[in-house]
Amino acid sequence: VKIDGLKWVRFLYCYPNMVSDELVRLVAEEDRLCKYFDIPYQHPSRSVLDRMKRGGNREIYERQIEGIRKQMPNVGLRTSFITGFPGETEDDFNEMLSFMKNVRFDNVGVFLYSDEEGTGAFDLDQKVPRSTATQRRNRLMKEQKKISKVRLQGMVGRRVEVLLEGRSEESDLLLQGRMETQAPDIDGRVLINDAGDKNVAPGGFYEVEITESLEYDLIGKIL
């Protein structure tokens, strides 16, 4: 964090039991640490987590997230879930859906459980049909799409710092960048349709006013 020349340092894929109160305070207090947490909760159901040989439960996770947001109200939160893990019941899935609706993550990745020889889960019973796992994943992503749309609408009118990446993958007429709450490759982006008369360059940090929102991306102009 103290190395000269570093402006943003971001934690990625930090397991729940590694997100200590001390770490949260450090991120809140240190300007160079992005106000962003990527915590792969995988599942909130205690019974599924037990079969995964992971500790934790929904109550602990929600308390952890509440603590993070208390110190950083504008923090970016990302998680990942697995649907179709052996033994996952409809009640387990509904708990995951309820957890996601309650917490309202900024970004969510949902993966299908897949049997892999040599893994601890390979020999577990109560396999979930892949069609059921797929249906559950689609339901989660449909809900997250709605959550993301509403959260991004709340960004319109705000001024944010953006790291410019260069020309947009969507169109040569647009530039693209990301805020500190958007990790590369896995989260949404800020699409810039107006750079004014500035001579901008990839790798630079610019103040951007958000003018529109999409389902996963934002649109803005460089000030």
PDB file of N, CA and C in Angstrom, residues 18 43 73 98 104 121 123 137 155 179 192 198 219-220 222:
ATOM      1  N   MET A  18     -11.561 -14.450   6.216  1.00  0.00           N
ATOM      2  CA  MET A  18     -10.362 -13.616   6.148  1.00  0.00           C
ATOM      3  C   MET A  18     -10.694 -12.130   6.216  1.00  0.00           C
ATOM      4  N   HIS A  43     -22.803 -19.771  -0.678  1.00  0.00           N
ATOM      5  CA  HIS A  43     -24.157 -20.163  -0.281  1.00  0.00           C
ATOM      6  C   HIS A  43     -24.412 -19.653   1.138  1.00  0.00           C
ATOM      7  N   PRO A  73     -20.236   3.392   3.462  1.00  0.00           N
ATOM      8  CA  PRO A  73     -21.582   3.335   2.881  1.00  0.00           C
ATOM      9  C   PRO A  73     -21.605   3.149   1.368  1.00  0.00           C
ATOM     10  N   SER A  98     -33.375 -15.166  -1.052  1.00  0.00           N
ATOM     11  CA  SER A  98     -33.752 -14.177  -0.038  1.00  0.00           C
ATOM     12  C   SER A  98     -32.537 -13.394   0.459  1.00  0.00           C
ATOM     13  N   ARG A 104     -28.497  -7.114  -1.417  1.00  0.00           N
ATOM     14  CA  ARG A 104     -28.436  -6.268  -2.603  1.00  0.00           C
ATOM     15  C   ARG A 104     -26.973  -5.967  -2.987  1.00  0.00           C
ATOM     16  N   ALA A 121     -16.459 -33.140  -2.961  1.00  0.00           N
ATOM     17  CA  ALA A 121     -17.899 -33.225  -3.195  1.00  0.00           C
ATOM     18  C   ALA A 121     -18.289 -34.330  -4.172  1.00  0.00           C
ATOM     19  N   ASP A 123     -18.084 -37.527  -4.163  1.00  0.00           N
ATOM     20  CA  ASP A 123     -18.734 -38.722  -3.609  1.00  0.00           C
ATOM     21  C   ASP A 123     -19.976 -38.416  -2.773  1.00  0.00           C
ATOM     22  N   ARG A 137     -29.892 -21.019 -11.198  1.00  0.00           N
ATOM     23  CA  ARG A 137     -28.932 -19.975 -11.572  1.00  0.00           C
ATOM     24  C   ARG A 137     -29.636 -18.864 -12.349  1.00  0.00           C
ATOM     25  N   MET A 155     -26.761   6.096  -9.243  1.00  0.00           N
ATOM     26  CA  MET A 155     -25.477   6.740  -9.515  1.00  0.00           C
ATOM     27  C   MET A 155     -25.617   7.944 -10.441  1.00  0.00           C
ATOM     28  N   MET A 179     -14.667   2.624 -12.151  1.00  0.00           N
ATOM     29  CA  MET A 179     -14.549   3.247 -10.850  1.00  0.00           C
ATOM     30  C   MET A 179     -13.819   2.291  -9.920  1.00  0.00           C
ATOM     31  N   ILE A 192     -17.843   6.255 -21.640  1.00  0.00           N
ATOM     32  CA  ILE A 192     -17.710   7.714 -21.724  1.00  0.00           C
ATOM     33  C   ILE A 192     -18.016   8.170 -23.140  1.00  0.00           C
ATOM     34  N   LYS A 198     -10.614  17.693 -23.503  1.00  0.00           N
ATOM     35  CA  LYS A 198      -9.443  17.165 -22.812  1.00  0.00           C
ATOM     36  C   LYS A 198      -8.658  16.201 -23.705  1.00  0.00           C
ATOM     37  N   ILE A 219     -22.974   5.364 -17.970  1.00  0.00           N
ATOM     38  CA  ILE A 219     -22.545   6.262 -19.043  1.00  0.00           C
ATOM     39  C   ILE A 219     -22.249   7.615 -18.411  1.00  0.00           C
ATOM     40  N   GLY A 220     -21.144   8.237 -18.832  1.00  0.00           N
ATOM     41  CA  GLY A 220     -20.796   9.519 -18.244  1.00  0.00           C
ATOM     42  C   GLY A 220     -19.951  10.378 -19.167  1.00  0.00           C
ATOM     43  N   ILE A 222     -16.526  13.168 -19.131  1.00  0.00           N
ATOM     44  CA  ILE A 222     -15.357  13.651 -18.410  1.00  0.00           C
ATOM     45  C   ILE A 222     -15.510  15.143 -18.164  1.00  0.00           C
TER      46      ILE A 222
END
